[in-house]
Amino acid sequence: MDKNNYTSLHGFVLLGFSGHPKLEMVLSGVVTIFYFITWVGNTAVILASLLDPHLHTPMYFFLRNLSFLDLCFTTSIIPQMLVNLWGPDKTISYVGCVTQLYVYMWLGSTECLLLAVMSYDRFIAICKPLHYLVIMNPHLCLKMAITVWSISLANSVVLCTLTLNLPRCGNNLLDHFLCELPAMVKIACIDTTTVEMSVFALGIVIVLTPLSLILISYGYIAKAVLRIKSKAGQHKAINTCGSHLTVVSIFYGTIIYMYLQPGNSASQDQGKFLTLFYTIITPSLNPLVYTLRNKDMKNSLRKLVRVDHESTKLKRNQVS
C-alpha cells in the first residue's frame, strides 16, 4: 500500500491492518463479537455484585472496579477501530488521538495496580480470615481504589505529555490501529532515547512492582493453603484465588511479552495482534473467568436473570 495516499492535514492516520483488506473484514466481525461479549459480561458482573447483598464484600468491590475499567478501556478503542476497519477512511482527529492515548495509558496502568490490590485482598482473606472484614473495611477499600486510579492517572499524564511534546516534523502515519505510546514515539523526528528510558523506568514501576507484590502475596497464600488440613478447605481457598490468578496470568503474560522485550524482536504485525488480544479479548475473558469459577457469582447471575424474566412476564400479563 502506498503510504503517501494516507496524507492528512489534520490528526493522524491509523494504518492498522490496511495492508490486508480481507483480514480487516474478518477482524471487524471478530472485534464486534468480542465487544458485545465484553459489554454483556462486565455489565452483568457489575449489576450482580451491586444488587446482591451477599456480594457486598471487598473482593466484589474491586471486581466491580475491574469490570468498569474493562468497559471504559474497550470503549476508548473499539468504536474508532471499527470505523477504520469498515471504511477506507483511516484517520483519527488530533483530539481523538490524544484522548485515546491518555485514556489507554491511564486504564492500562490502573489494571496493573488494581490486580495487585486484588491479590492483597486475597492474601488477607486466606492468611488472616478472622480479621478480614476488619482490615479490608469499606473505608480502606475506597482509599485503595482512589489511590490506584490517581497514581495511574499521574503516570499517564507524565508519559503521554512527554510523548506528545516530541517534534514529529509533519509525520502523522501511525503503523497501528490505535494511538498507542510506542507508536507515537516512533514517528518523532529527533532522538527519543530520553523519553524511551522514562517510559521503561515508569513501566518497571507500574508493571513489575505490582507483579512482584502479586507473586509475594501468592507465595504467602500457597504456604497458608498447604497448612490447611482439610481437602475441602484447600479446595475452597484455591477456588477463591483461582479466578484472580487466571486473570493475572493472561494480563501480565501479554503485557510483559509486548512491552518488556527488545524493540526489534517481534514483527510489527505480531505486535498489533498482541495488542489486539490485550485490549479486546482479555476484557471479554475476565467476567467469564470470574463467573465460571465462582459459585456466588453464578448464583447471583441466576437471580438477576430470574428477576428480569419475572419482570418481563409480569409486564406482558399487565398488557394482556
GROMACS .gro file of C-alpha atoms in nm:
model
  320
    1MET     CA    1   0.000   0.000   0.000
    2ASP     CA    2   0.129   0.346  -0.092
    3LYS     CA    3   0.154   0.533   0.238
    4ASN     CA    4   0.169   0.863   0.054
    5ASN     CA    5  -0.203   0.820  -0.017
    6TYR     CA    6  -0.263   0.848   0.357
    7THR     CA    7  -0.174   1.211   0.397
    8SER     CA    8  -0.391   1.422   0.621
    9LEU     CA    9  -0.364   1.785   0.718
   10HIS     CA   10  -0.540   1.721   1.047
   11GLY     CA   11  -0.498   1.448   1.304
   12PHE     CA   12  -0.335   1.112   1.243
   13VAL     CA   13  -0.371   0.817   1.009
   14LEU     CA   14  -0.405   0.473   1.170
   15LEU     CA   15  -0.265   0.228   0.917
   16GLY     CA   16  -0.362  -0.072   1.132
   17PHE     CA   17  -0.425  -0.374   0.909
   18SER     CA   18  -0.491  -0.167   0.594
   19GLY     CA   19  -0.235  -0.373   0.402
   20HIS     CA   20  -0.465  -0.674   0.443
   21PRO     CA   21  -0.819  -0.576   0.327
   22LYS     CA   22  -0.961  -0.930   0.363
   23LEU     CA   23  -0.820  -0.956   0.715
   24GLU     CA   24  -0.988  -0.624   0.801
   25MET     CA   25  -1.328  -0.770   0.708
   26VAL     CA   26  -1.272  -1.073   0.931
   27LEU     CA   27  -1.137  -0.861   1.217
   28SER     CA   28  -1.432  -0.623   1.206
   29GLY     CA   29  -1.667  -0.917   1.273
   30VAL     CA   30  -1.446  -1.069   1.544
   31VAL     CA   31  -1.395  -0.735   1.722
   32THR     CA   32  -1.770  -0.661   1.714
   33ILE     CA   33  -1.850  -1.001   1.871
   34PHE     CA   34  -1.591  -0.965   2.147
   35TYR     CA   35  -1.700  -0.606   2.217
   36PHE     CA   36  -2.057  -0.731   2.264
   37ILE     CA   37  -1.936  -1.011   2.494
   38THR     CA   38  -1.730  -0.759   2.693
   39TRP     CA   39  -2.027  -0.527   2.743
   40VAL     CA   40  -2.272  -0.803   2.837
   41GLY     CA   41  -2.029  -0.987   3.066
   42ASN     CA   42  -1.889  -0.691   3.254
   43THR     CA   43  -2.227  -0.517   3.286
   44ALA     CA   44  -2.371  -0.840   3.430
   45VAL     CA   45  -2.088  -0.862   3.685
   46ILE     CA   46  -2.140  -0.500   3.793
   47LEU     CA   47  -2.519  -0.537   3.826
   48ALA     CA   48  -2.499  -0.873   4.005
   49SER     CA   49  -2.243  -0.751   4.258
   50LEU     CA   50  -2.441  -0.432   4.323
   51LEU     CA   51  -2.787  -0.587   4.353
   52ASP     CA   52  -2.697  -0.897   4.556
   53PRO     CA   53  -2.629  -0.808   4.925
   54HIS     CA   54  -2.419  -1.127   4.960
   55LEU     CA   55  -2.168  -0.979   4.716
   56HIS     CA   56  -2.118  -0.654   4.907
   57THR     CA   57  -1.767  -0.760   5.011
   58PRO     CA   58  -1.419  -0.616   4.937
   59MET     CA   59  -1.350  -0.882   4.674
   60TYR     CA   60  -1.654  -0.785   4.466
   61PHE     CA   61  -1.595  -0.414   4.523
   62PHE     CA   62  -1.261  -0.449   4.344
   63LEU     CA   63  -1.415  -0.680   4.084
   64ARG     CA   64  -1.669  -0.407   4.004
   65ASN     CA   65  -1.379  -0.167   3.956
   66LEU     CA   66  -1.213  -0.415   3.719
   67SER     CA   67  -1.534  -0.465   3.517
   68PHE     CA   68  -1.596  -0.089   3.495
   69LEU     CA   69  -1.234  -0.040   3.387
   70ASP     CA   70  -1.267  -0.304   3.113
   71LEU     CA   71  -1.584  -0.138   2.980
   72CYS     CA   72  -1.412   0.202   2.963
   73PHE     CA   73  -1.093   0.051   2.821
   74THR     CA   74  -1.260  -0.123   2.528
   75THR     CA   75  -1.495   0.169   2.459
   76SER     CA   76  -1.199   0.407   2.427
   77ILE     CA   77  -1.059   0.192   2.144
   78ILE     CA   78  -1.311  -0.030   1.965
   79PRO     CA   79  -1.565   0.223   1.822
   80GLN     CA   80  -1.288   0.416   1.642
   81MET     CA   81  -1.124   0.090   1.537
   82LEU     CA   82  -1.448  -0.038   1.382
   83VAL     CA   83  -1.493   0.287   1.190
   84ASN     CA   84  -1.143   0.243   1.044
   85LEU     CA   85  -1.197  -0.127   0.968
   86TRP     CA   86  -1.534  -0.078   0.798
   87GLY     CA   87  -1.437   0.200   0.556
   88PRO     CA   88  -1.150   0.344   0.353
   89ASP     CA   89  -1.104   0.637   0.595
   90LYS     CA   90  -0.826   0.550   0.840
   91THR     CA   91  -0.795   0.892   1.002
   92ILE     CA   92  -0.848   0.995   1.363
   93SER     CA   93  -0.868   1.358   1.476
   94TYR     CA   94  -0.586   1.507   1.682
   95VAL     CA   95  -0.815   1.549   1.983
   96GLY     CA   96  -0.946   1.194   1.943
   97CYS     CA   97  -0.595   1.052   1.919
   98VAL     CA   98  -0.468   1.246   2.221
   99THR     CA   99  -0.774   1.145   2.426
  100GLN     CA  100  -0.728   0.781   2.329
  101LEU     CA  101  -0.358   0.796   2.415
  102TYR     CA  102  -0.416   0.936   2.766
  103VAL     CA  103  -0.715   0.711   2.844
  104TYR     CA  104  -0.543   0.397   2.711
  105MET     CA  105  -0.233   0.459   2.924
  106TRP     CA  106  -0.442   0.557   3.229
  107LEU     CA  107  -0.666   0.250   3.223
  108GLY     CA  108  -0.383   0.010   3.134
  109SER     CA  109  -0.180   0.135   3.430
  110THR     CA  110  -0.486   0.116   3.655
  111GLU     CA  111  -0.541  -0.250   3.571
  112CYS     CA  112  -0.180  -0.333   3.667
  113LEU     CA  113  -0.219  -0.172   4.008
  114LEU     CA  114  -0.575  -0.293   4.063
  115LEU     CA  115  -0.473  -0.657   4.013
  116ALA     CA  116  -0.205  -0.607   4.281
  117VAL     CA  117  -0.465  -0.465   4.522
  118MET     CA  118  -0.693  -0.760   4.448
  119SER     CA  119  -0.411  -1.002   4.528
  120TYR     CA  120  -0.360  -0.825   4.864
  121ASP     CA  121  -0.733  -0.868   4.929
  122ARG     CA  122  -0.700  -1.243   4.859
  123PHE     CA  123  -0.390  -1.258   5.084
  124ILE     CA  124  -0.584  -1.110   5.377
  125ALA     CA  125  -0.885  -1.337   5.308
  126ILE     CA  126  -0.674  -1.656   5.311
  127CYS     CA  127  -0.398  -1.573   5.560
  128LYS     CA  128  -0.600  -1.365   5.809
  129PRO     CA  129  -0.961  -1.478   5.764
  130LEU     CA  130  -1.076  -1.382   6.116
  131HIS     CA  131  -0.958  -1.023   6.069
  132TYR     CA  132  -1.053  -0.994   5.700
  133LEU     CA  133  -1.357  -0.766   5.730
  134VAL     CA  134  -1.185  -0.553   5.994
  135ILE     CA  135  -0.870  -0.499   5.786
  136MET     CA  136  -1.044  -0.470   5.449
  137ASN     CA  137  -1.309  -0.228   5.573
  138PRO     CA  138  -1.508  -0.016   5.322
  139HIS     CA  139  -1.309   0.299   5.405
  140LEU     CA  140  -0.974   0.128   5.329
  141CYS     CA  141  -1.110  -0.030   5.011
  142LEU     CA  142  -1.229   0.307   4.885
  143LYS     CA  143  -0.893   0.469   4.969
  144MET     CA  144  -0.706   0.192   4.788
  145ALA     CA  145  -0.926   0.226   4.479
  146ILE     CA  146  -0.885   0.605   4.469
  147THR     CA  147  -0.508   0.571   4.512
  148VAL     CA  148  -0.483   0.319   4.227
  149TRP     CA  149  -0.683   0.535   3.985
  150SER     CA  150  -0.494   0.852   4.090
  151ILE     CA  151  -0.141   0.707   4.058
  152SER     CA  152  -0.230   0.564   3.718
  153LEU     CA  153  -0.369   0.898   3.601
  154ALA     CA  154  -0.048   1.075   3.711
  155ASN     CA  155   0.160   0.814   3.525
  156SER     CA  156  -0.049   0.864   3.212
  157VAL     CA  157  -0.021   1.244   3.228
  158VAL     CA  158   0.359   1.232   3.265
  159LEU     CA  159   0.434   0.976   2.993
  160CYS     CA  160   0.179   1.093   2.738
  161THR     CA  161   0.272   1.461   2.780
  162LEU     CA  162   0.640   1.376   2.727
  163THR     CA  163   0.550   1.182   2.414
  164LEU     CA  164   0.319   1.448   2.266
  165ASN     CA  165   0.585   1.716   2.316
  166LEU     CA  166   0.822   1.530   2.081
  167PRO     CA  167   0.851   1.704   1.740
  168ARG     CA  168   0.706   1.494   1.458
  169CYS     CA  169   0.809   1.710   1.160
  170GLY     CA  170   0.472   1.655   0.990
  171ASN     CA  171   0.473   1.276   1.039
  172ASN     CA  172   0.118   1.159   1.107
  173LEU     CA  173   0.120   0.796   0.990
  174LEU     CA  174   0.081   0.560   1.287
  175ASP     CA  175   0.153   0.199   1.195
  176HIS     CA  176  -0.107   0.073   1.441
  177PHE     CA  177  -0.485   0.051   1.488
  178LEU     CA  178  -0.484   0.284   1.791
  179CYS     CA  179  -0.294   0.581   1.930
  180GLU     CA  180  -0.051   0.389   2.147
  181LEU     CA  181   0.252   0.543   2.316
  182PRO     CA  182   0.528   0.336   2.142
  183ALA     CA  183   0.369   0.407   1.802
  184MET     CA  184   0.365   0.782   1.881
  185VAL     CA  185   0.731   0.775   1.989
  186LYS     CA  186   0.830   0.605   1.662
  187ILE     CA  187   0.708   0.895   1.443
  188ALA     CA  188   0.918   1.153   1.631
  189CYS     CA  189   1.193   1.309   1.418
  190ILE     CA  190   1.452   1.350   1.698
  191ASP     CA  191   1.645   1.115   1.923
  192THR     CA  192   1.390   0.966   2.163
  193THR     CA  193   1.631   0.787   2.399
  194THR     CA  194   1.542   1.005   2.700
  195VAL     CA  195   1.168   0.952   2.654
  196GLU     CA  196   1.213   0.579   2.593
  197MET     CA  197   1.419   0.547   2.913
  198SER     CA  198   1.149   0.736   3.106
  199VAL     CA  199   0.882   0.506   2.964
  200PHE     CA  200   1.088   0.200   3.052
  201ALA     CA  201   1.158   0.324   3.408
  202LEU     CA  202   0.794   0.404   3.480
  203GLY     CA  203   0.696   0.082   3.306
  204ILE     CA  204   0.902  -0.113   3.559
  205VAL     CA  205   0.732   0.074   3.845
  206ILE     CA  206   0.379   0.031   3.708
  207VAL     CA  207   0.415  -0.323   3.568
  208LEU     CA  208   0.688  -0.513   3.752
  209THR     CA  209   0.638  -0.369   4.101
  210PRO     CA  210   0.269  -0.475   4.119
  211LEU     CA  211   0.364  -0.812   3.968
  212SER     CA  212   0.627  -0.860   4.238
  213LEU     CA  213   0.369  -0.781   4.508
  214ILE     CA  214   0.126  -1.027   4.347
  215LEU     CA  215   0.388  -1.304   4.346
  216ILE     CA  216   0.480  -1.233   4.710
  217SER     CA  217   0.112  -1.239   4.810
  218TYR     CA  218   0.057  -1.571   4.636
  219GLY     CA  219   0.372  -1.710   4.795
  220TYR     CA  220   0.219  -1.647   5.138
  221ILE     CA  221  -0.120  -1.775   5.017
  222ALA     CA  222   0.038  -2.100   4.892
  223LYS     CA  223   0.203  -2.155   5.232
  224ALA     CA  224  -0.127  -2.087   5.411
  225VAL     CA  225  -0.318  -2.326   5.181
  226LEU     CA  226  -0.065  -2.605   5.240
  227ARG     CA  227  -0.117  -2.566   5.616
  228ILE     CA  228  -0.493  -2.626   5.580
  229LYS     CA  229  -0.554  -2.988   5.683
  230SER     CA  230  -0.892  -3.050   5.521
  231LYS     CA  231  -0.915  -3.109   5.146
  232ALA     CA  232  -1.243  -2.915   5.135
  233GLY     CA  233  -1.074  -2.614   5.296
  234GLN     CA  234  -0.786  -2.629   5.049
  235HIS     CA  235  -1.026  -2.659   4.756
  236LYS     CA  236  -1.227  -2.358   4.875
  237ALA     CA  237  -0.909  -2.148   4.918
  238ILE     CA  238  -0.785  -2.244   4.571
  239ASN     CA  239  -1.123  -2.156   4.417
  240THR     CA  240  -1.116  -1.821   4.597
  241CYS     CA  241  -0.786  -1.729   4.434
  242GLY     CA  242  -0.806  -1.927   4.110
  243SER     CA  243  -1.007  -1.671   3.913
  244HIS     CA  244  -0.781  -1.382   4.006
  245LEU     CA  245  -0.466  -1.583   3.934
  246THR     CA  246  -0.601  -1.677   3.589
  247VAL     CA  247  -0.674  -1.311   3.505
  248VAL     CA  248  -0.330  -1.205   3.632
  249SER     CA  249  -0.157  -1.472   3.419
  250ILE     CA  250  -0.340  -1.369   3.099
  251PHE     CA  251  -0.296  -0.995   3.157
  252TYR     CA  252   0.067  -0.986   3.273
  253GLY     CA  253   0.180  -1.256   3.033
  254THR     CA  254   0.066  -1.047   2.738
  255ILE     CA  255   0.191  -0.715   2.880
  256ILE     CA  256   0.541  -0.843   2.961
  257TYR     CA  257   0.578  -1.009   2.621
  258MET     CA  258   0.461  -0.689   2.447
  259TYR     CA  259   0.647  -0.416   2.632
  260LEU     CA  260   0.946  -0.568   2.809
  261GLN     CA  261   1.112  -0.743   2.516
  262PRO     CA  262   1.384  -0.594   2.290
  263GLY     CA  263   1.239  -0.345   2.042
  264ASN     CA  264   1.311  -0.537   1.721
  265SER     CA  265   1.248  -0.892   1.845
  266ALA     CA  266   0.891  -0.905   1.715
  267SER     CA  267   0.740  -0.804   1.383
  268GLN     CA  268   0.507  -0.504   1.366
  269ASP     CA  269   0.211  -0.726   1.273
  270GLN     CA  270   0.283  -0.956   1.568
  271GLY     CA  271   0.281  -0.653   1.798
  272LYS     CA  272  -0.056  -0.546   1.657
  273PHE     CA  273  -0.209  -0.889   1.719
  274LEU     CA  274  -0.075  -0.895   2.075
  275THR     CA  275  -0.224  -0.550   2.136
  276LEU     CA  276  -0.550  -0.675   1.987
  277PHE     CA  277  -0.552  -0.967   2.231
  278TYR     CA  278  -0.468  -0.746   2.529
  279THR     CA  279  -0.717  -0.469   2.451
  280ILE     CA  280  -1.014  -0.665   2.314
  281ILE     CA  281  -1.005  -1.035   2.402
  282THR     CA  282  -0.874  -1.012   2.760
  283PRO     CA  283  -1.155  -0.777   2.883
  284SER     CA  284  -1.412  -1.021   2.744
  285LEU     CA  285  -1.247  -1.315   2.923
  286ASN     CA  286  -1.235  -1.152   3.269
  287PRO     CA  287  -1.610  -1.182   3.350
  288LEU     CA  288  -1.618  -1.537   3.209
  289VAL     CA  289  -1.325  -1.643   3.427
  290TYR     CA  290  -1.480  -1.495   3.742
  291THR     CA  291  -1.827  -1.639   3.682
  292LEU     CA  292  -1.720  -1.987   3.571
  293ARG     CA  293  -1.505  -2.041   3.881
  294ASN     CA  294  -1.723  -1.860   4.134
  295LYS     CA  295  -2.040  -2.018   4.278
  296ASP     CA  296  -2.153  -1.695   4.449
  297MET     CA  297  -2.133  -1.502   4.122
  298LYS     CA  298  -2.313  -1.781   3.933
  299ASN     CA  299  -2.597  -1.781   4.186
  300SER     CA  300  -2.622  -1.404   4.175
  301LEU     CA  301  -2.639  -1.400   3.795
  302ARG     CA  302  -2.910  -1.668   3.802
  303LYS     CA  303  -3.113  -1.450   4.042
  304LEU     CA  304  -3.058  -1.149   3.813
  305VAL     CA  305  -3.180  -1.342   3.507
  306ARG     CA  306  -3.476  -1.483   3.705
  307VAL     CA  307  -3.581  -1.137   3.827
  308ASP     CA  308  -3.554  -0.996   3.474
  309HIS     CA  309  -3.758  -1.289   3.336
  310GLU     CA  310  -4.030  -1.248   3.602
  311SER     CA  311  -4.042  -0.871   3.544
  312THR     CA  312  -4.088  -0.923   3.168
  313LYS     CA  313  -4.358  -1.185   3.230
  314LEU     CA  314  -4.542  -0.950   3.469
  315LYS     CA  315  -4.538  -0.668   3.213
  316ARG     CA  316  -4.679  -0.898   2.947
  317ASN     CA  317  -4.960  -1.007   3.179
  318GLN     CA  318  -5.043  -0.644   3.257
  319VAL     CA  319  -5.058  -0.559   2.887
  320SER     CA  320  -5.282  -0.855   2.806
   0.00000   0.00000   0.00000
